[in-house]
């Protein structure tokens, strides 16, 4: 079908490269209007008292949209940025500018699905066509060896089946020019960070890692991690690290907003394997991307259940809902240094290592017995790589209500600290008030010097009798 004019509604696919929605709109239309719609619902306050999109995530999103605008400009097009409910604003713009179709990428979260269903209804009511495309995963949904309704509930079964029977598609051909609809020119305006829930652009302390949003930085990170620094070669050995930029790929923030396509990463791994080295590490990066796919397909299969406290296992609800304890966990003031250091990293940078995430999540649900959905909501607010499926899927997993064949995946915090932060360097970096304590002792709260014992940190620790008793058992 050839349209005279189409809208490309960008969502979590903020890139030009390997973007099927954009490619198809360009090839099926005489001209196009690229649009991003800032949805005020994403910046509201949650019932738990923090913003649904915290400032660091808001900043990363703002930058990513801004870079999308400049990438489009290089292809002779502009980006129209709307503010309001996309289901109303996008069809309204289509009508005003005489667009015959709206192209967009399909999402799986229930809020996102609701928006697209309503948008389709509003568009069709005005005889505007809609075309949606599956993006975001490495394996296309149509290439799975089974319908999503029959997706295996155990990851290994899923992985083995797709590795054996599915192929990763080639990237989309590069788009050289985007025929931009002149009628939309008056609507192209500079972005304002205030529209992304920000009073000012957050600044980060100089010594911590920082992430810049957008397709260009995502591409640079890929180049640097694979080619310039040659870190892919040792990914499997380093991936459980805690400190710095280079122990793992850090692709997740760009993947989450679609600034980077998983297929681009996959084909770059294949090129690396040919030109440099093929080993367990190169395979493992793809293995992790299959985890990411898995959570997306699980979310598609189970719909709303991934957000419910009972999870997909339909477990009973015996969680505690203690706001004060939860608040201490959020602020990194539990009194358990390994947990606090990780939470402080999250609050300062918007990022936390996978090892850290597993530990703080286990601590919240297993030691404090606090409702896992509270933890997932806090991560949703703070993580710059927040991805609805990976976040809620991993939290369900840790909370024992998801796709883990085992009922409980308890992380012994001190044992974890011993394995992954033996000399305490990670804790020393994030909790400088403990820096004078040498070696592993930094992880052992009851051995703190008197001046620190008097500090707020340990008083808070005392309010966690269960956690402290657990800690004593481990030592
Ligand atoms: P690498 O180790 O370099 O892995 C490469 C890529 O593989 C990642 O970028 C990511 O896309 C994917 N990946 C790796 N591990 C996982 C995993 N366990 N689940 C899904 N995908 C994975 N990841 C998110 O992208 N967004 C989230 O909101 C998110 N929330 C999480 C919440 C909890 C409680 C836990 C335990 C994990 C969560 N993860 C989430 C998964 C994982 O921690 C991050 O993807 C990873 O730490 C990102 O760092 P990286 O890009 O350097 O990963």
PDB file of N, CA, C and O in Angstrom, residues 3 47 67 69 85 91 105 147 158 183 194 218 254 291 293 307 334 349 360 367-368 405 413 439-440 452 456 463:
ATOM      1  N   UNK A   3       1.045   5.275   0.589  1.00  0.00           N
ATOM      2  CA  UNK A   3       0.300   6.405   1.152  1.00  0.00           C
ATOM      3  C   UNK A   3       0.905   7.705   0.629  1.00  0.00           C
ATOM      4  O   UNK A   3       2.104   7.784   0.367  1.00  0.00           O
ATOM      5  N   UNK A  47       2.133   6.129  43.652  1.00  0.00           N
ATOM      6  CA  UNK A  47       1.544   6.030  44.999  1.00  0.00           C
ATOM      7  C   UNK A  47       2.633   5.845  46.055  1.00  0.00           C
ATOM      8  O   UNK A  47       2.410   6.074  47.242  1.00  0.00           O
ATOM      9  N   UNK A  67      18.734  13.801  20.226  1.00  0.00           N
ATOM     10  CA  UNK A  67      19.663  13.245  19.221  1.00  0.00           C
ATOM     11  C   UNK A  67      18.875  12.663  18.043  1.00  0.00           C
ATOM     12  O   UNK A  67      19.288  12.792  16.888  1.00  0.00           O
ATOM     13  N   UNK A  69      16.226  13.875  16.848  1.00  0.00           N
ATOM     14  CA  UNK A  69      15.918  15.064  16.028  1.00  0.00           C
ATOM     15  C   UNK A  69      17.112  15.425  15.145  1.00  0.00           C
ATOM     16  O   UNK A  69      16.958  15.683  13.945  1.00  0.00           O
ATOM     17  N   UNK A  85      -1.545  13.087  25.485  1.00  0.00           N
ATOM     18  CA  UNK A  85      -1.757  11.649  25.340  1.00  0.00           C
ATOM     19  C   UNK A  85      -1.556  11.273  23.865  1.00  0.00           C
ATOM     20  O   UNK A  85      -2.279  11.788  22.993  1.00  0.00           O
ATOM     21  N   UNK A  91      -3.197  11.110  16.277  1.00  0.00           N
ATOM     22  CA  UNK A  91      -4.232  11.163  15.235  1.00  0.00           C
ATOM     23  C   UNK A  91      -4.656  12.606  14.902  1.00  0.00           C
ATOM     24  O   UNK A  91      -4.942  12.920  13.748  1.00  0.00           O
ATOM     25  N   UNK A 105       5.905   1.228  16.344  1.00  0.00           N
ATOM     26  CA  UNK A 105       6.438  -0.055  16.826  1.00  0.00           C
ATOM     27  C   UNK A 105       5.554  -0.558  17.961  1.00  0.00           C
ATOM     28  O   UNK A 105       5.187   0.195  18.864  1.00  0.00           O
ATOM     29  N   UNK A 147       4.184 -20.432  18.746  1.00  0.00           N
ATOM     30  CA  UNK A 147       3.442 -19.190  19.012  1.00  0.00           C
ATOM     31  C   UNK A 147       3.751 -18.711  20.428  1.00  0.00           C
ATOM     32  O   UNK A 147       4.071 -19.540  21.295  1.00  0.00           O
ATOM     33  N   UNK A 158      13.571 -22.300  26.044  1.00  0.00           N
ATOM     34  CA  UNK A 158      13.358 -21.254  25.037  1.00  0.00           C
ATOM     35  C   UNK A 158      14.649 -21.024  24.246  1.00  0.00           C
ATOM     36  O   UNK A 158      14.663 -21.030  23.020  1.00  0.00           O
ATOM     37  N   UNK A 183       4.338  20.404   5.275  1.00  0.00           N
ATOM     38  CA  UNK A 183       3.245  20.876   6.153  1.00  0.00           C
ATOM     39  C   UNK A 183       3.601  20.768   7.634  1.00  0.00           C
ATOM     40  O   UNK A 183       3.030  21.455   8.467  1.00  0.00           O
ATOM     41  N   UNK A 194      12.147  20.597  30.493  1.00  0.00           N
ATOM     42  CA  UNK A 194      11.086  20.694  31.514  1.00  0.00           C
ATOM     43  C   UNK A 194       9.892  19.799  31.147  1.00  0.00           C
ATOM     44  O   UNK A 194       9.154  19.332  32.001  1.00  0.00           O
ATOM     45  N   UNK A 218      25.200   5.534  21.721  1.00  0.00           N
ATOM     46  CA  UNK A 218      25.025   4.073  21.729  1.00  0.00           C
ATOM     47  C   UNK A 218      25.980   3.424  20.732  1.00  0.00           C
ATOM     48  O   UNK A 218      26.656   2.438  21.033  1.00  0.00           O
ATOM     49  N   UNK A 254      20.844   2.160  26.078  1.00  0.00           N
ATOM     50  CA  UNK A 254      20.536   2.471  24.670  1.00  0.00           C
ATOM     51  C   UNK A 254      19.572   1.439  24.089  1.00  0.00           C
ATOM     52  O   UNK A 254      18.739   1.766  23.266  1.00  0.00           O
ATOM     53  N   UNK A 291      18.265 -13.629  26.845  1.00  0.00           N
ATOM     54  CA  UNK A 291      17.523 -13.402  28.101  1.00  0.00           C
ATOM     55  C   UNK A 291      16.576 -12.208  27.939  1.00  0.00           C
ATOM     56  O   UNK A 291      15.425 -12.219  28.355  1.00  0.00           O
ATOM     57  N   UNK A 293      15.321 -11.011  25.202  1.00  0.00           N
ATOM     58  CA  UNK A 293      14.199 -11.425  24.349  1.00  0.00           C
ATOM     59  C   UNK A 293      13.181 -12.214  25.162  1.00  0.00           C
ATOM     60  O   UNK A 293      11.975 -12.015  25.057  1.00  0.00           O
ATOM     61  N   UNK A 307       2.896  -7.539  36.382  1.00  0.00           N
ATOM     62  CA  UNK A 307       2.908  -6.391  37.301  1.00  0.00           C
ATOM     63  C   UNK A 307       2.201  -6.713  38.614  1.00  0.00           C
ATOM     64  O   UNK A 307       2.149  -5.894  39.513  1.00  0.00           O
ATOM     65  N   UNK A 334      20.414   1.084  54.643  1.00  0.00           N
ATOM     66  CA  UNK A 334      19.921  -0.077  55.386  1.00  0.00           C
ATOM     67  C   UNK A 334      20.863  -0.456  56.518  1.00  0.00           C
ATOM     68  O   UNK A 334      20.482  -1.187  57.425  1.00  0.00           O
ATOM     69  N   UNK A 349      23.814   7.523  39.611  1.00  0.00           N
ATOM     70  CA  UNK A 349      24.123   7.409  38.173  1.00  0.00           C
ATOM     71  C   UNK A 349      22.935   6.934  37.330  1.00  0.00           C
ATOM     72  O   UNK A 349      22.966   7.050  36.110  1.00  0.00           O
ATOM     73  N   UNK A 360      20.567  -6.478  45.715  1.00  0.00           N
ATOM     74  CA  UNK A 360      19.660  -5.554  46.426  1.00  0.00           C
ATOM     75  C   UNK A 360      18.217  -6.039  46.319  1.00  0.00           C
ATOM     76  O   UNK A 360      17.421  -5.865  47.242  1.00  0.00           O
ATOM     77  N   UNK A 367      15.275 -10.729  52.705  1.00  0.00           N
ATOM     78  CA  UNK A 367      15.664 -10.338  54.059  1.00  0.00           C
ATOM     79  C   UNK A 367      14.649  -9.406  54.694  1.00  0.00           C
ATOM     80  O   UNK A 367      14.310  -9.546  55.856  1.00  0.00           O
ATOM     81  N   UNK A 368      14.177  -8.454  53.901  1.00  0.00           N
ATOM     82  CA  UNK A 368      13.198  -7.512  54.469  1.00  0.00           C
ATOM     83  C   UNK A 368      11.760  -7.966  54.213  1.00  0.00           C
ATOM     84  O   UNK A 368      10.828  -7.407  54.779  1.00  0.00           O
ATOM     85  N   UNK A 405      12.565 -21.911  37.802  1.00  0.00           N
ATOM     86  CA  UNK A 405      12.105 -23.238  38.221  1.00  0.00           C
ATOM     87  C   UNK A 405      12.319 -23.454  39.723  1.00  0.00           C
ATOM     88  O   UNK A 405      11.588 -24.229  40.347  1.00  0.00           O
ATOM     89  N   UNK A 413      24.222 -12.103  51.214  1.00  0.00           N
ATOM     90  CA  UNK A 413      24.873 -10.836  50.859  1.00  0.00           C
ATOM     91  C   UNK A 413      26.369 -10.846  51.190  1.00  0.00           C
ATOM     92  O   UNK A 413      27.197 -10.398  50.404  1.00  0.00           O
ATOM     93  N   UNK A 439      40.244  -3.573  53.805  1.00  0.00           N
ATOM     94  CA  UNK A 439      39.914  -4.905  53.296  1.00  0.00           C
ATOM     95  C   UNK A 439      38.451  -5.275  53.425  1.00  0.00           C
ATOM     96  O   UNK A 439      37.564  -4.425  53.413  1.00  0.00           O
ATOM     97  N   UNK A 440      38.202  -6.556  53.630  1.00  0.00           N
ATOM     98  CA  UNK A 440      36.845  -7.079  53.650  1.00  0.00           C
ATOM     99  C   UNK A 440      36.036  -6.611  54.870  1.00  0.00           C
ATOM    100  O   UNK A 440      34.802  -6.644  54.860  1.00  0.00           O
ATOM    101  N   UNK A 452      31.576   5.540  63.749  1.00  0.00           N
ATOM    102  CA  UNK A 452      30.620   5.192  62.700  1.00  0.00           C
ATOM    103  C   UNK A 452      29.410   4.488  63.302  1.00  0.00           C
ATOM    104  O   UNK A 452      28.276   4.689  62.888  1.00  0.00           O
ATOM    105  N   UNK A 456      24.170   7.644  61.700  1.00  0.00           N
ATOM    106  CA  UNK A 456      22.810   7.321  61.303  1.00  0.00           C
ATOM    107  C   UNK A 456      22.711   5.925  60.675  1.00  0.00           C
ATOM    108  O   UNK A 456      21.776   5.194  60.863  1.00  0.00           O
ATOM    109  N   UNK A 463      17.133  -0.936  63.099  1.00  0.00           N
ATOM    110  CA  UNK A 463      15.697  -1.073  62.851  1.00  0.00           C
ATOM    111  C   UNK A 463      15.419  -2.260  61.935  1.00  0.00           C
ATOM    112  O   UNK A 463      14.309  -2.497  61.527  1.00  0.00           O
TER     113      UNK A 463
END
